[in-house]
Short mmCIF file of C-alpha atoms in Angstrom, two decimals:
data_model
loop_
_atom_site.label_atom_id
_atom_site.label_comp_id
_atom_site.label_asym_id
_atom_site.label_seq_id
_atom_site.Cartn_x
_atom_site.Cartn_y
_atom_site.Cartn_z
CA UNK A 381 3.74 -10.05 -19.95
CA UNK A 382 1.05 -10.92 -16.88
CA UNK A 383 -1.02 -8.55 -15.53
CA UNK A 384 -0.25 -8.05 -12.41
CA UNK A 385 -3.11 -5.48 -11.64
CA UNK A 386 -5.93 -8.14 -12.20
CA UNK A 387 -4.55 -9.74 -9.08
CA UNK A 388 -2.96 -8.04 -7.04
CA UNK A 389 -2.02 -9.00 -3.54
CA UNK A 390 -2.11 -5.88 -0.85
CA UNK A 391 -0.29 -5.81 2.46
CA UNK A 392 -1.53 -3.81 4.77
CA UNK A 393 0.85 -2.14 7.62
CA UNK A 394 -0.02 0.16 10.66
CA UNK A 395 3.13 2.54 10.96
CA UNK A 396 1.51 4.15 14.35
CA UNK A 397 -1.61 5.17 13.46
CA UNK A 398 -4.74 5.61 16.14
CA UNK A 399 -6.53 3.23 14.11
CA UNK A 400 -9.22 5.59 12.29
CA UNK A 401 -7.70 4.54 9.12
CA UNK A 402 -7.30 0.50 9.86
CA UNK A 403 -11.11 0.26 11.04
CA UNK A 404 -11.63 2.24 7.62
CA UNK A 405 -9.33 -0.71 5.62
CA UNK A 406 -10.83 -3.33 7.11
CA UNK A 407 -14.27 -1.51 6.61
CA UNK A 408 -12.94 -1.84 2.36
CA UNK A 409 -12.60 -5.87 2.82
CA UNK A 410 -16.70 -6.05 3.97
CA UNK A 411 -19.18 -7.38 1.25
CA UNK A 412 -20.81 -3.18 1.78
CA UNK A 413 -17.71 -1.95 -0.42
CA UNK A 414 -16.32 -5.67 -1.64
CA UNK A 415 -12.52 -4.27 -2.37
CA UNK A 416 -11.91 -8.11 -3.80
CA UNK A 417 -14.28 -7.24 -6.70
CA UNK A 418 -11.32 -5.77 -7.90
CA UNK A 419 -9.37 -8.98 -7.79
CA UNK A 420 -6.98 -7.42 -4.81
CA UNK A 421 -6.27 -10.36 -2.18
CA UNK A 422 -5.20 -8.95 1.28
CA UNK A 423 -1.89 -10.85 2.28
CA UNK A 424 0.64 -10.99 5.59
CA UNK A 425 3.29 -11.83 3.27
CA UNK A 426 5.77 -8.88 1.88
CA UNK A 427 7.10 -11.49 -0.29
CA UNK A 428 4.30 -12.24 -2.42
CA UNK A 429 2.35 -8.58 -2.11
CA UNK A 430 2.43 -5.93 -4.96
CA UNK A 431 0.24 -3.13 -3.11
CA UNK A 432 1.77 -1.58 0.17
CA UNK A 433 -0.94 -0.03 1.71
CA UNK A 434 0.31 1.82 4.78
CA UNK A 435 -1.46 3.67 7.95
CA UNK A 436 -0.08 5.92 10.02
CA UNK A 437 2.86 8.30 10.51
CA UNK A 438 6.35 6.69 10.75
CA UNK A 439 7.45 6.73 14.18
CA UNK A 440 11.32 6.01 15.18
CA UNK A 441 10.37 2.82 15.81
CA UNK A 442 8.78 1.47 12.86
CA UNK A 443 10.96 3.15 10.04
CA UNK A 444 13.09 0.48 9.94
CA UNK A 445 10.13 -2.06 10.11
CA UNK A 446 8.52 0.14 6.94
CA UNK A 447 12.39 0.03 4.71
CA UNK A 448 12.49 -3.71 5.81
CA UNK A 449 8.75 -4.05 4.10
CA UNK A 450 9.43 -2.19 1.22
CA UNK A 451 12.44 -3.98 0.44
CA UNK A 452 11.21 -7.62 0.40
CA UNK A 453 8.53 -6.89 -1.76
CA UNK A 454 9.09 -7.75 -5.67
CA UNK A 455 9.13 -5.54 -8.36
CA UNK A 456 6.76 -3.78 -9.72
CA UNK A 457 5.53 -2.51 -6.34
CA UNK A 458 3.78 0.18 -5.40
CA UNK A 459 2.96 2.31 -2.21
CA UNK A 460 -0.55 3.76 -0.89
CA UNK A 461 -0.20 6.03 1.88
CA UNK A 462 -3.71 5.90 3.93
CA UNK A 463 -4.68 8.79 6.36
CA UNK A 464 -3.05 12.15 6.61
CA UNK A 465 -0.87 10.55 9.70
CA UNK A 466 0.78 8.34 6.49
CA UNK A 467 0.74 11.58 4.42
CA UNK A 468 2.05 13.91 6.29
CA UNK A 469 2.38 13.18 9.89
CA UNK A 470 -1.19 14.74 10.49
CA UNK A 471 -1.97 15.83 14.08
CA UNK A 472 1.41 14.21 15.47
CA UNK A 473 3.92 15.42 12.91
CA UNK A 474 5.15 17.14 16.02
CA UNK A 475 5.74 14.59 17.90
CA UNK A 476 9.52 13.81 19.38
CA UNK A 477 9.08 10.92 18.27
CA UNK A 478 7.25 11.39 14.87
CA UNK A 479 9.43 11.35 11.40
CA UNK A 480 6.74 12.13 9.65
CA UNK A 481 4.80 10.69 6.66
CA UNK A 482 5.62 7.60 4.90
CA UNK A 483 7.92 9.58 2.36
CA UNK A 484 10.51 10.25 4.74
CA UNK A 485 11.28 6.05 4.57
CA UNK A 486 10.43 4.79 1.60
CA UNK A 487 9.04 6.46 -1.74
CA UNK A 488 4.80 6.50 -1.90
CA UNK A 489 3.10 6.17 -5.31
CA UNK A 490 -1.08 7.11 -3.93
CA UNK A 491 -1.75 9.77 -1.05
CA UNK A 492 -5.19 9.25 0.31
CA UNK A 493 -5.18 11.85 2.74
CA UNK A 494 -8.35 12.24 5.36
CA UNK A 495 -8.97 11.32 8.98
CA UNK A 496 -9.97 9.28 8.91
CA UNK A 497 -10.05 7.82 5.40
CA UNK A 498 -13.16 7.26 4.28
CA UNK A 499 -13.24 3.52 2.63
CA UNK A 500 -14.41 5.42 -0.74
CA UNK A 501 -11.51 7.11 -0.78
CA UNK A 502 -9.37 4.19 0.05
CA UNK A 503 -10.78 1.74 -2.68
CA UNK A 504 -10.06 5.16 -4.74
CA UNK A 505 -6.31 5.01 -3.82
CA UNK A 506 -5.86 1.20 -4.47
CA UNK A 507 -7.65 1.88 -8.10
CA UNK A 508 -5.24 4.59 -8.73
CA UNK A 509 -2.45 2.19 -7.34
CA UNK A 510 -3.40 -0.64 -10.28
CA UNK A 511 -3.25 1.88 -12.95
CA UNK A 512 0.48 2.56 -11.47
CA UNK A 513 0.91 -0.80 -10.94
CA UNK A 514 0.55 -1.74 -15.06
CA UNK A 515 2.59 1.15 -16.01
CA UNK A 516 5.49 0.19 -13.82
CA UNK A 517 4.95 -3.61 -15.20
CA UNK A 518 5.22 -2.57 -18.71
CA UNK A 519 8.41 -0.46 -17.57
CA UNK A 520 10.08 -3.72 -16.25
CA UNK A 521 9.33 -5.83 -18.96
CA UNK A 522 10.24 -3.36 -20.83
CA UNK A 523 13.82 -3.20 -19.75
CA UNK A 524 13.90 -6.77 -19.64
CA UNK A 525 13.89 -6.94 -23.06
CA UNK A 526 11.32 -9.38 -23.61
CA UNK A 527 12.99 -11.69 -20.86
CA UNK A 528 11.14 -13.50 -18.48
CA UNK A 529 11.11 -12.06 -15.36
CA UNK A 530 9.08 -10.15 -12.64
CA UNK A 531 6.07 -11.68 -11.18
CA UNK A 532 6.31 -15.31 -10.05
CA UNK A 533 2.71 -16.15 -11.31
CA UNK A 534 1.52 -17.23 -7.83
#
């Protein structure tokens, strides 16, 4: 079995935010917090990421965009809402246009609520997202019965 969490990729998604909580990701990538220390690559690629890290409250617009996201990642994957617009639908939940939080499209593992979300907090959630990130790699192999499968090693 590999360990996924000891490289993870991350893809990083603005839903609609007012980007507080992108300045605040990007702020994570700087050699002042280093979030690569903890092996995490940030990727464009859905295909090849196992973190979705997600900003912003899902609009009617960009719910589809979000399922579409979720979907081409590979399993084990997991979700990090960022921001209490991606938690709940914060100060625009309502909106006309506003769904709501990232749970109303697709199923989040991490809330890290705030507004914005302090890059402590963040680095916090994406810690918390590795730990679910093993467990749901030791579920799938699992079920595989000792099968190769999973991962594609990168």
């Amino acid at each position: 079995m590999k360990n996924v969490s000891k490289s993870p990729w991350l893809l990083h998604y603005d839903a609609s935010s007012c980007n507080g909580c992108d300045i605040e990701v990007l702020d994570c990538l700087t050699p002042k917090y280093d979030l690569e220390r903890f092996g995490v690559i940030n990727t464009g690629d859905p295909f090849q990421a196992d973190i979705l890290l997600i900003t912003g409250g899902v609009n009617s617009q960009t719910a589809s965009v979000v399922k579409q996201l979720y979907s081409q990642m590979p399993a084990p994957k997991v979700v990090v809402a960022v921001g209490i617009c991606a938690c709940t639908g914060g100060v625009f939940k309502e909106c006309y246009n506003i769904l709501g939080g990232i749970d109303t499209v697709i199923p989040v593992d991490v809330y890290v609520p705030g507004c914005a979300a302090r890059p402590e907090a963040i680095i916090d959630g994406v810690v918390r997202a590795l730990n679910i990130l093993d467990k749901k790699t030791a579920e799938l192999y699992a079920g595989k019965s000792g099968a190769q499968g999973g991962h594609d090693g990168r």
